[in-house]
Short mmCIF file of C-alpha atoms and ligand atoms in Angstrom, two decimals:
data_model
loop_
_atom_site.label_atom_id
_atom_site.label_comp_id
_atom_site.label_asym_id
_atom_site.label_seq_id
_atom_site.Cartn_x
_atom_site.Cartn_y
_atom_site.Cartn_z
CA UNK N 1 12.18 -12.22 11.13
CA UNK N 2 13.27 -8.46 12.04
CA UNK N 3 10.78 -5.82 13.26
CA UNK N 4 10.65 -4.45 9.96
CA UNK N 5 9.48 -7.51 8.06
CA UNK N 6 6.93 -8.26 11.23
CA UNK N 7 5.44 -5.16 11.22
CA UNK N 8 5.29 -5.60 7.04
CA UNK N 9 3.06 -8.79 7.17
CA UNK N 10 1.30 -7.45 10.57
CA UNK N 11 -0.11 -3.97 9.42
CA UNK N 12 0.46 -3.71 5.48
CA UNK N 13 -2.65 -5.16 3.64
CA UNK N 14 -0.76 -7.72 1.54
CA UNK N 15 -1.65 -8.83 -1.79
CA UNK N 16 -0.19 -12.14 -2.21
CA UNK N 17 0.43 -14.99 0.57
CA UNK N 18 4.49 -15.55 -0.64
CA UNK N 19 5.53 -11.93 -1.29
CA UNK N 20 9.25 -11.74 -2.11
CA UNK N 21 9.92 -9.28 0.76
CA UNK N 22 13.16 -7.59 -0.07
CA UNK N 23 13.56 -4.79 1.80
CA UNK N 24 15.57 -2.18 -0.73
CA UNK N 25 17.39 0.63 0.88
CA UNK N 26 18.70 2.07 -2.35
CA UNK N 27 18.38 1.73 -6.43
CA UNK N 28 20.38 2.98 -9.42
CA UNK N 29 20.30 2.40 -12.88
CA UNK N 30 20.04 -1.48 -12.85
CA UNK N 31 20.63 -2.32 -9.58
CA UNK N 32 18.62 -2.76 -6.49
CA UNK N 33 20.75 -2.61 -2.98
CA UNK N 34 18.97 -4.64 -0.08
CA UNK N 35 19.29 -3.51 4.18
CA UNK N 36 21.78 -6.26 4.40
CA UNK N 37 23.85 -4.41 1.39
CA UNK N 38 23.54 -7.34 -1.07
CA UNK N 39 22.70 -6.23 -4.72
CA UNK N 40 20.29 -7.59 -6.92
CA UNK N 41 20.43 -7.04 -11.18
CA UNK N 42 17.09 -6.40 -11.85
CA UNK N 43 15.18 -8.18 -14.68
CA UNK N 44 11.88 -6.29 -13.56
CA UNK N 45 11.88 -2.62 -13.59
CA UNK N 46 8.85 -2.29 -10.84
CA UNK N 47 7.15 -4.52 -13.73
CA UNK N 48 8.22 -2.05 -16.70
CA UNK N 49 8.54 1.09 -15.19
CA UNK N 50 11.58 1.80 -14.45
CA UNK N 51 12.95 2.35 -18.60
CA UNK N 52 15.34 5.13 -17.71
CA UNK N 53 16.85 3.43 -14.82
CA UNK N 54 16.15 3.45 -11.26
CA UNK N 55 16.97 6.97 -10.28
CA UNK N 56 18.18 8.72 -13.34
CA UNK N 57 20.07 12.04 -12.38
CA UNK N 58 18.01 13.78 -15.35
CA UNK N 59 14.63 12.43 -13.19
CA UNK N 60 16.27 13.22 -9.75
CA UNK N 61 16.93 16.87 -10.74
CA UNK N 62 13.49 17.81 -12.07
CA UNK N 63 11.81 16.10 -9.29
CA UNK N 64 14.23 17.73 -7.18
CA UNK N 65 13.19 21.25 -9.11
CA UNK N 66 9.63 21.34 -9.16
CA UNK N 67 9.62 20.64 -5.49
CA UNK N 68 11.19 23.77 -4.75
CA UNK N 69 8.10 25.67 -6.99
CA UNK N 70 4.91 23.77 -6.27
CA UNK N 71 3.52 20.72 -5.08
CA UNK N 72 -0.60 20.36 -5.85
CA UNK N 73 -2.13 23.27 -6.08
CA UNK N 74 -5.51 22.43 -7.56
CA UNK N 75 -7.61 19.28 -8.94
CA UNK N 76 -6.63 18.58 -12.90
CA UNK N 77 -7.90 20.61 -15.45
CA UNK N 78 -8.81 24.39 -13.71
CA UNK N 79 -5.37 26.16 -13.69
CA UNK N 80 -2.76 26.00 -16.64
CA UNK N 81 0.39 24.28 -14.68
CA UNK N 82 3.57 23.55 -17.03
CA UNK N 83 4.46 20.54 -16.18
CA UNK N 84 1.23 19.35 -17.13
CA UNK N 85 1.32 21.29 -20.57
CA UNK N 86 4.68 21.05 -21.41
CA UNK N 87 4.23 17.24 -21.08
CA UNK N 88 1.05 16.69 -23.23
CA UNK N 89 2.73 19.07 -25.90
CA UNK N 90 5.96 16.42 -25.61
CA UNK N 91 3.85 13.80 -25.69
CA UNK N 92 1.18 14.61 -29.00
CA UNK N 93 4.54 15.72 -30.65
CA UNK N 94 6.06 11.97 -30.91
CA UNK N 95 2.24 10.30 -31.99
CA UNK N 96 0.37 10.36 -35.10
CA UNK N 97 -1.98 13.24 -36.17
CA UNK N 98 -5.44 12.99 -34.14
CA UNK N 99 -3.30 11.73 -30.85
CA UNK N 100 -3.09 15.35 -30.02
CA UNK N 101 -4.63 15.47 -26.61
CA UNK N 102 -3.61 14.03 -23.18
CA UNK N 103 -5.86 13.17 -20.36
CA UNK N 104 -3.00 12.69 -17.46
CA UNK N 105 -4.52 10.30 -14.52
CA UNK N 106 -2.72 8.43 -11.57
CA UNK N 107 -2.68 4.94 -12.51
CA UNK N 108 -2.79 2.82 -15.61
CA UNK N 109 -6.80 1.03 -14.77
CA UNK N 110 -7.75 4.73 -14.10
CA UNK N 111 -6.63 5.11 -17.71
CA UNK N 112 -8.70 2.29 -18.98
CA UNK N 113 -11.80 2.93 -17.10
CA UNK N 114 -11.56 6.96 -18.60
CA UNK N 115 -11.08 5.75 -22.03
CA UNK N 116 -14.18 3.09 -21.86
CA UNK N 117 -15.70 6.00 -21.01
CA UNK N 118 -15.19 8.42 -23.43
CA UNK N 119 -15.42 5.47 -26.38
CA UNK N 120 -19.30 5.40 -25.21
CA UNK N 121 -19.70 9.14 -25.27
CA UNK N 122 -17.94 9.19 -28.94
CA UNK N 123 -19.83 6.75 -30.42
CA UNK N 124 -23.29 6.51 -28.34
CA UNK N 125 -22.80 2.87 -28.12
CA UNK N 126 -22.14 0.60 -24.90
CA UNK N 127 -20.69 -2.85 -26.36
CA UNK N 128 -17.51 -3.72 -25.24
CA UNK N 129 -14.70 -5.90 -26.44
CA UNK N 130 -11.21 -6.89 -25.07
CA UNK N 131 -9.16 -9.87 -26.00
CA UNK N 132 -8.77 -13.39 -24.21
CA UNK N 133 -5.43 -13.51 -22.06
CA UNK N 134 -5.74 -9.65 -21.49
CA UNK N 135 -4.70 -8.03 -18.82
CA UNK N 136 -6.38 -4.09 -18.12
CA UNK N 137 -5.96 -3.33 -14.40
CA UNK N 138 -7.90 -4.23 -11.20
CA UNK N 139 -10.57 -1.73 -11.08
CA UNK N 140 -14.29 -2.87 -11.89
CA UNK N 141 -14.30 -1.51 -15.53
CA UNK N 142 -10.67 -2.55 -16.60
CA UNK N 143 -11.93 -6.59 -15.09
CA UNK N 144 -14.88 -6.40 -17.20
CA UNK N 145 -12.90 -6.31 -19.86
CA UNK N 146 -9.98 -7.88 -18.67
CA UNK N 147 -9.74 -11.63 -20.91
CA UNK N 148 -9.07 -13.82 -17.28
CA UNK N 149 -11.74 -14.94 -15.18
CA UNK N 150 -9.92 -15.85 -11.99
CA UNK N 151 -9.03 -12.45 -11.76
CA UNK N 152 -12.64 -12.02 -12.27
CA UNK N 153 -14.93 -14.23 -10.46
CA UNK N 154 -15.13 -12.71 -7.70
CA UNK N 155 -15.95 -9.24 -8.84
CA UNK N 156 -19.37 -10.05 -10.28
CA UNK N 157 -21.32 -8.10 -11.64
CA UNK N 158 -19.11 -6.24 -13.48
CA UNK N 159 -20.12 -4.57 -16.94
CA UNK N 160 -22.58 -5.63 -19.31
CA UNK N 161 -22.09 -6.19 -23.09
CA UNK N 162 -18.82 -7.09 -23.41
CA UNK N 163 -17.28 -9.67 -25.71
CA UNK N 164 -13.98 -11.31 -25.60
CA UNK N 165 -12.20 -11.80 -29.24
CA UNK N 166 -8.96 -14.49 -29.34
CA UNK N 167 -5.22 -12.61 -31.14
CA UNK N 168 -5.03 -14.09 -34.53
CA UNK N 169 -8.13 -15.61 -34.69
CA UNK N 170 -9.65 -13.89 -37.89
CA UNK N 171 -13.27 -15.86 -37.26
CA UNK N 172 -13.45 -13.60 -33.70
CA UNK N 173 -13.51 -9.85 -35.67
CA UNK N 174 -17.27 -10.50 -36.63
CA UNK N 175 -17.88 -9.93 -33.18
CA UNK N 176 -17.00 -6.25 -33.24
CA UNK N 177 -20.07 -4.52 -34.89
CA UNK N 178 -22.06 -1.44 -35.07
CA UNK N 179 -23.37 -1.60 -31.03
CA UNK N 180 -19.40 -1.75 -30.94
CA UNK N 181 -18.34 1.45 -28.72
CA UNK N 182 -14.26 0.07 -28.29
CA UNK N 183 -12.15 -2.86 -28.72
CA UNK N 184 -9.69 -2.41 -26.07
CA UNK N 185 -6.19 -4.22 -27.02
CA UNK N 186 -2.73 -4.56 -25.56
CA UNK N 187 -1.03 -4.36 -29.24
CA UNK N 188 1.48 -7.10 -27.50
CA UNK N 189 0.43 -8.74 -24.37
CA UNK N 190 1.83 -8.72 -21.83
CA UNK N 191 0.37 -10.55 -18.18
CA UNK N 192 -0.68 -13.20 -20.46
CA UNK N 193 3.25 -13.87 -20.84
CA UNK N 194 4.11 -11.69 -23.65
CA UNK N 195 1.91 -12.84 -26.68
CA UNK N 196 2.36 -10.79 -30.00
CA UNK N 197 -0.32 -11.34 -32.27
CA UNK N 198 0.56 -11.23 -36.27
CA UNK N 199 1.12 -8.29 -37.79
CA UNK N 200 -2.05 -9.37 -40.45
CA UNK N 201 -4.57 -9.70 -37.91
CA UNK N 202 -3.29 -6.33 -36.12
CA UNK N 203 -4.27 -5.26 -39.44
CA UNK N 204 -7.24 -6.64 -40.13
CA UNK N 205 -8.75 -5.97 -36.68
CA UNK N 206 -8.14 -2.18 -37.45
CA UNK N 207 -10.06 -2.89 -40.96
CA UNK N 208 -12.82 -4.05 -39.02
CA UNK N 209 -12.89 -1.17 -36.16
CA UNK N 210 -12.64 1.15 -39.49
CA UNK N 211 -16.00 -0.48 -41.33
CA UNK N 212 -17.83 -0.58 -38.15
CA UNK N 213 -17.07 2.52 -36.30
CA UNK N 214 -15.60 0.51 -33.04
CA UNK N 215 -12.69 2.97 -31.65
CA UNK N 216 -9.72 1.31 -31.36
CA UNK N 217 -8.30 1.59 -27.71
CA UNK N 218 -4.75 0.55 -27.68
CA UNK N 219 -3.36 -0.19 -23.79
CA UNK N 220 0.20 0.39 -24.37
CA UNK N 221 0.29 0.69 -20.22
CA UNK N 222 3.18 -1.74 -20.64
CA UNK N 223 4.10 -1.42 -23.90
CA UNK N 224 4.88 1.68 -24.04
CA UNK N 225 7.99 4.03 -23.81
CA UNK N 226 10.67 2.09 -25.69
CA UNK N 227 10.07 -1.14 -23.87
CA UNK N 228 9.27 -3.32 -27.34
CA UNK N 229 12.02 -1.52 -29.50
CA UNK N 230 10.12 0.94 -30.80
CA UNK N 231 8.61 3.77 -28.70
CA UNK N 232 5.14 2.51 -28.53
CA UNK N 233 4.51 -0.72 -30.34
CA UNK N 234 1.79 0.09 -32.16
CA UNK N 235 4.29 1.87 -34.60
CA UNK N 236 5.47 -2.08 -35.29
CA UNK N 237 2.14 -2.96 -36.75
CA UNK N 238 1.43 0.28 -38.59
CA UNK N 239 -2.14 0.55 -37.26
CA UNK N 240 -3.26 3.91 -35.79
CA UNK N 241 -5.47 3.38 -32.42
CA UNK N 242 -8.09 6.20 -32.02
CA UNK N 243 -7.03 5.53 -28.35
CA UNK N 244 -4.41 5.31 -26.48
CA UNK N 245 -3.59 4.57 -23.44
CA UNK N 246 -0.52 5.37 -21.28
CA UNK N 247 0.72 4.42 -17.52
CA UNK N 248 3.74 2.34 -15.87
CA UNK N 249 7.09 4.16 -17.41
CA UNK N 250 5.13 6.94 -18.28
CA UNK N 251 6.07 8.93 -15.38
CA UNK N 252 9.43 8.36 -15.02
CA UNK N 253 9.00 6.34 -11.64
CA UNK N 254 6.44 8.28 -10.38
CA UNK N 255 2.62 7.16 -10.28
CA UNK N 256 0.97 7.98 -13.50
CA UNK N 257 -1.33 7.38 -16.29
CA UNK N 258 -2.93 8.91 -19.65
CA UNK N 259 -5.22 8.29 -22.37
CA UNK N 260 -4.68 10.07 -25.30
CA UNK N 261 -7.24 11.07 -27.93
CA UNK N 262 -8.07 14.04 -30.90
CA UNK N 263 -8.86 17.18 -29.20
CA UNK N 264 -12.37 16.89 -30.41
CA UNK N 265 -13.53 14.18 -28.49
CA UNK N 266 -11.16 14.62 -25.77
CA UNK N 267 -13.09 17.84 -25.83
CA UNK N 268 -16.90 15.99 -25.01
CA UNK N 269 -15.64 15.56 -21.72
CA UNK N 270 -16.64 18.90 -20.70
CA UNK N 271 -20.00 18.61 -21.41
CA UNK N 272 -23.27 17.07 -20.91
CA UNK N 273 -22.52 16.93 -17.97
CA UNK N 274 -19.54 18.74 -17.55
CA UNK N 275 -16.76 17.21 -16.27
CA UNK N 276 -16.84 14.24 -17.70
CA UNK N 277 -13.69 12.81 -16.32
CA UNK N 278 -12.18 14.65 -12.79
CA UNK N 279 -9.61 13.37 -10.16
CA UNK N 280 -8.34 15.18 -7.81
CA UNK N 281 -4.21 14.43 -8.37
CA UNK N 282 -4.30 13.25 -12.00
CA UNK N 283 -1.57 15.27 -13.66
CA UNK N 284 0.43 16.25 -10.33
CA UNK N 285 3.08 17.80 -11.26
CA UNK N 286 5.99 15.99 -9.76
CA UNK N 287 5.26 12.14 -12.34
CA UNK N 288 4.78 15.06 -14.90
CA UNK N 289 8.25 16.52 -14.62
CA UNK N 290 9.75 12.98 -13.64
CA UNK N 291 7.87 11.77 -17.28
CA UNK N 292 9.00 14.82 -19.27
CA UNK N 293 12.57 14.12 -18.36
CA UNK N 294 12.58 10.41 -18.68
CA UNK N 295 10.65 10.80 -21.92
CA UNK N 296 13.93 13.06 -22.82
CA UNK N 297 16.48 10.91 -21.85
CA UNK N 298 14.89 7.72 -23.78
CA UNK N 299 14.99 9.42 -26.84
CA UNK N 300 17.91 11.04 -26.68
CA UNK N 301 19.83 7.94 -25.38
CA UNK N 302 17.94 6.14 -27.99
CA UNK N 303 16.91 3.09 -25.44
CA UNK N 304 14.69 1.76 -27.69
CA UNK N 305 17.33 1.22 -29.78
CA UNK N 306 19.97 -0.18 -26.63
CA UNK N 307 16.23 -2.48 -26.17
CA UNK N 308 16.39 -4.31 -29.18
CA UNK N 309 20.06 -4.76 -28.94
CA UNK N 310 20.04 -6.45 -25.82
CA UNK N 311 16.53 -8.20 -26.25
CA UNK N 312 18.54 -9.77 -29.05
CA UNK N 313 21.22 -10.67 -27.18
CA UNK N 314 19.23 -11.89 -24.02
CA UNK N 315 17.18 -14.54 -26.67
CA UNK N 316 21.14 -15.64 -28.05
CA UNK N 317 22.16 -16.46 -24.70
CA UNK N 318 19.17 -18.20 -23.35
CA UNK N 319 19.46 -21.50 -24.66
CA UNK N 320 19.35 -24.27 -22.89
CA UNK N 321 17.40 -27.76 -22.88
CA UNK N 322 14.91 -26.27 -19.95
CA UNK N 323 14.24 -23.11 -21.98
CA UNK N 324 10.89 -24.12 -24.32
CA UNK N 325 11.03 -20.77 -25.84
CA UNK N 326 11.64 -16.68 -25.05
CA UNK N 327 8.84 -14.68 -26.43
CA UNK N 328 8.40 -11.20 -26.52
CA UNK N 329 10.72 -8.43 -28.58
CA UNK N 330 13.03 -5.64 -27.28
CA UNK N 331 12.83 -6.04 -23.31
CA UNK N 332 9.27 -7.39 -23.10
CA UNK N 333 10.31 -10.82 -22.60
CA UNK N 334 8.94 -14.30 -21.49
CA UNK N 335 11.45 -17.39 -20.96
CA UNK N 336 8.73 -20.21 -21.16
CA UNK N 337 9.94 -23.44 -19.16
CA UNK N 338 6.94 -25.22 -19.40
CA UNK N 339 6.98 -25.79 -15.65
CA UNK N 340 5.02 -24.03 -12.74
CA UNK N 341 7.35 -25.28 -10.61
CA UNK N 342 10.45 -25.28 -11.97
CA UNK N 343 9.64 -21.52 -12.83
CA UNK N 344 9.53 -20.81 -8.84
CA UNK N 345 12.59 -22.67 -8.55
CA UNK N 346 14.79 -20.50 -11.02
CA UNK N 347 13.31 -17.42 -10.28
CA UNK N 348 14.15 -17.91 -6.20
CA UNK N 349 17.86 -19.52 -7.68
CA UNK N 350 18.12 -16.43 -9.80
CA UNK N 351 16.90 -14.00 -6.06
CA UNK N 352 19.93 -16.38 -4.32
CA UNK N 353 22.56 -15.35 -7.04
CA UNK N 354 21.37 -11.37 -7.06
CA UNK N 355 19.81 -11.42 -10.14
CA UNK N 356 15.92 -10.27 -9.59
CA UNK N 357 13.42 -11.78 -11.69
CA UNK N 358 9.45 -12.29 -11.55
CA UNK N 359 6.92 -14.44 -13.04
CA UNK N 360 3.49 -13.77 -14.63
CA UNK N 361 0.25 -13.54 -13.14
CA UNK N 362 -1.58 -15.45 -15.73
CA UNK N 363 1.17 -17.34 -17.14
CA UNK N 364 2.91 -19.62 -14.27
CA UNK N 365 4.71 -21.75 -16.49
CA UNK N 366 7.28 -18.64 -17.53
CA UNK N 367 9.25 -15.60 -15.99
CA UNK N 368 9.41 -12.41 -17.05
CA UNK N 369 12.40 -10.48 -18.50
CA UNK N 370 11.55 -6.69 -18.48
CA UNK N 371 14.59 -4.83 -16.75
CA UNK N 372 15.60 -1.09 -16.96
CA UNK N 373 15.76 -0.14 -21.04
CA UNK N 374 19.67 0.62 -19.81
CA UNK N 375 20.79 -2.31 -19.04
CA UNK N 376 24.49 -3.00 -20.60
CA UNK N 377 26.18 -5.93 -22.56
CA UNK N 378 27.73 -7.13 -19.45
CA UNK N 379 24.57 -6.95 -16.92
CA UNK N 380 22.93 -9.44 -19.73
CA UNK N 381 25.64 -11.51 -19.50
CA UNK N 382 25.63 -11.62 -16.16
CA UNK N 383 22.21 -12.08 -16.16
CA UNK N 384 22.08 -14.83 -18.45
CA UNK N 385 24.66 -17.06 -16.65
CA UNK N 386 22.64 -16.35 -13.08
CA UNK N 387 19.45 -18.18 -15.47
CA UNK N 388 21.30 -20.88 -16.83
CA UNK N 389 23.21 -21.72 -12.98
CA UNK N 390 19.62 -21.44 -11.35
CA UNK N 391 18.18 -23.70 -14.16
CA UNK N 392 21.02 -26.35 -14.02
CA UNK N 393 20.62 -26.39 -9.84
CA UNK N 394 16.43 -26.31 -9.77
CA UNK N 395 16.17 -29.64 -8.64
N1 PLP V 1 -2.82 -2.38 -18.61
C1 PLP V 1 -1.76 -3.21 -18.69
C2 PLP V 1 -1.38 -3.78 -20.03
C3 PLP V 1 -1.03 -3.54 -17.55
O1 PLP V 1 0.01 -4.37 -17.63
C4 PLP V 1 -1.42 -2.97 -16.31
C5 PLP V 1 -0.67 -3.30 -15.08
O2 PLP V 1 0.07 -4.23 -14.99
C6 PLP V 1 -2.53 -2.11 -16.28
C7 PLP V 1 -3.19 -1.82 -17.45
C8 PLP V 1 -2.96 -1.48 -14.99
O3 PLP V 1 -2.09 -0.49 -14.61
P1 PLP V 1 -2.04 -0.02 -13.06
O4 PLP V 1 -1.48 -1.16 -12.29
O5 PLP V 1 -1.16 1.21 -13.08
O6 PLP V 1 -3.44 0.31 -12.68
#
């Protein structure tokens, strides 16, 4: 082991006992380029993050720009910085009416835990519900309602009154009610290895929120930003969240999250008591540039579009007697093998041919495919063959 990797495992708190350790000296669109100068395709985009690419020259440049204005100057919300407002005014301009106003935080469970929040100070109500499978982040709030308990067990107490309501299961609705403040959902899930529910029950779970004045807190954290084929994927079912929230590719690479909401209840949050919500670096100003021009170049490059394309042509290719089934639609994918093991074994065959790919937390017995929303025709392909060699050799 070199110095490097030493002094990784000896003084960086580590989060998992097998990390993958590659030790990236460079990035660029799809491809990750290791110390030893070996490249690696990669099939995981900093787990859907990385939509524009790794480095796009449109995200380089504004970085590169706003650090020759300002860095911080003040904690969010007291002076009127651009970025920030040019961003939110981006943002509210691509959602539905009553999505006009952007909280920006740092992280995606910051997100969560802001939105749980401001569902109770809507709607004077404290029940809770989230969804078995679900994943919400790793803070105490976003576990509560977070559908997996050994990410849980060890947390308690965590919040009271909260229920947990199964995708598709029509019987589970009743459970939202009138002591119903949200319903938090990930409109397609995605640590639970990329489960999309039916476009009916999408449906009738919004009927439900509707008749008993639940707000409906979509966590498009992963979804979001082109990754499904559309730019958020609540647009695929047709219902309207009353919020939403944001992280992951939001900021273009750089560490970010939002919740979005009307203006009118966004506006509660400065009083009784005033500031509601505050962090100190929520909307810095660097993920907001970085976010305003990746948001740019996904919609003009239409990568939502390139994302169903070669989602498509990533579930043609993947056939083979080993593959149970890819889930999942544009480049949210989940090639299920059925297989803890074997799903180790290809994914460290896959790491041996270049080709980087990761598993899911709550899902063992599949990998994940979620790589940059620019990936090519050939890069698939390439990919592709890399799975089916590392599946034919996993023995
Ligand atoms: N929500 C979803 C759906 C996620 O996938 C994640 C992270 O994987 C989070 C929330 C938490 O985001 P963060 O890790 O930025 O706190």
């Amino acid at each position: 082991m070199d110095a490097l990797h030493s002094s990784f495992f000896d003084h960086l708190a580590q989060t998992s006992p097998d990390p993958i350790a590659l030790d990236i000296v460079h990035a660029e669109g799809s491809w990750l380029t290791a110390r030893d100068g070996k490249r690696y395709l990669d099939l995981v985009a900093g787990l859907a993050v990385n939509n524009t690419g790794h480095r796009h020259p449109k995200v380089v440049e504004a970085i590169k720009a706003q650090c020759d204005r300002y860095l911080h100057v003040i904690p969010y919300g007291e002076f009127v910085q651009e970025p920030q407002v040019r961003f939110a005014e981006r943002l509210t301009g691509l959602l539905p009416a009553g999505l006009d106003s952007v909280y920006f935080v740092n992280s995606g469970t910051e997100a969560i835990e802001a939105a749980l929040k401001l569902a109770k100070r809507i709607t004077g109500r404290t029940g809770l519900v989230g969804c078995h499978k679900s994943y919400h982040g790793s803070t105490h709030g976003s576990l509560s309602i977070t559908g997996n308990e050994a990410k849980k067990y060890r947390n308690r107490p965590l919040l009271p009154d909260v229920r947990f309501i199964t995708f598709n299961a029509s019987e589970d609705l009743s459970l939202i009610t009138e002591d119903t403040a949200a319903v938090v959902v990930e409109p397609i899930q995605g640590d639970a290895g990329v489960r999309v529910p039916s476009a009916d029950w999408m449906s009738a779970l919004g009927t439900q929120c509707k008749r008993t004045g639940a707000l409906l807190v979509f966590d498009e954290v992963q979804t979001g930003f082109g990754r499904t084929g559309t730019l958020f994927a609540f647009e695929r079912f047709g219902v309207v969240p009353d919020i939403l929230v944001l992280g992951k590719a939001l900021g273009g690479g750089l560490p970010m999250g939002a919740f979005v909401a009307s203006r009118e209840q966004m506006q509660l949050l400065t009083r009784d008591p005033v500031l509601g919500h505050i962090t100190t670096f929520g909307g810095h100003p660097l993920p907001c540039v970085a976010g305003s021009a990746a948001l740019e170049v996904l919609v003009h490059d239409d990568l939502t579009a390139n994302a169903l394309r070669m989602g498509a042509l990533f579930k043609e290719l993947l056939v083979h007697p080993r593959i149970q089934e890819v889930r999942g639609e544009g480049l949210m994918l989940a090639v299920e093998l059925g297989n803890t093991d074997l799903v180790r074994r290809v994914v460290r065959g896959c790491l041996e041919k270049g080709v980087l790919g990761f598993w899911f937390l709550s899902c063992p017995t599949a990998f994940r495919i979620a790589p940059p929303l620019v990936i090519r025709e050939e890069e698939v392909r390439l990919a592709c063959a890399a799975i089916q060699d590392a599946l034919e050799t996993a023995d």
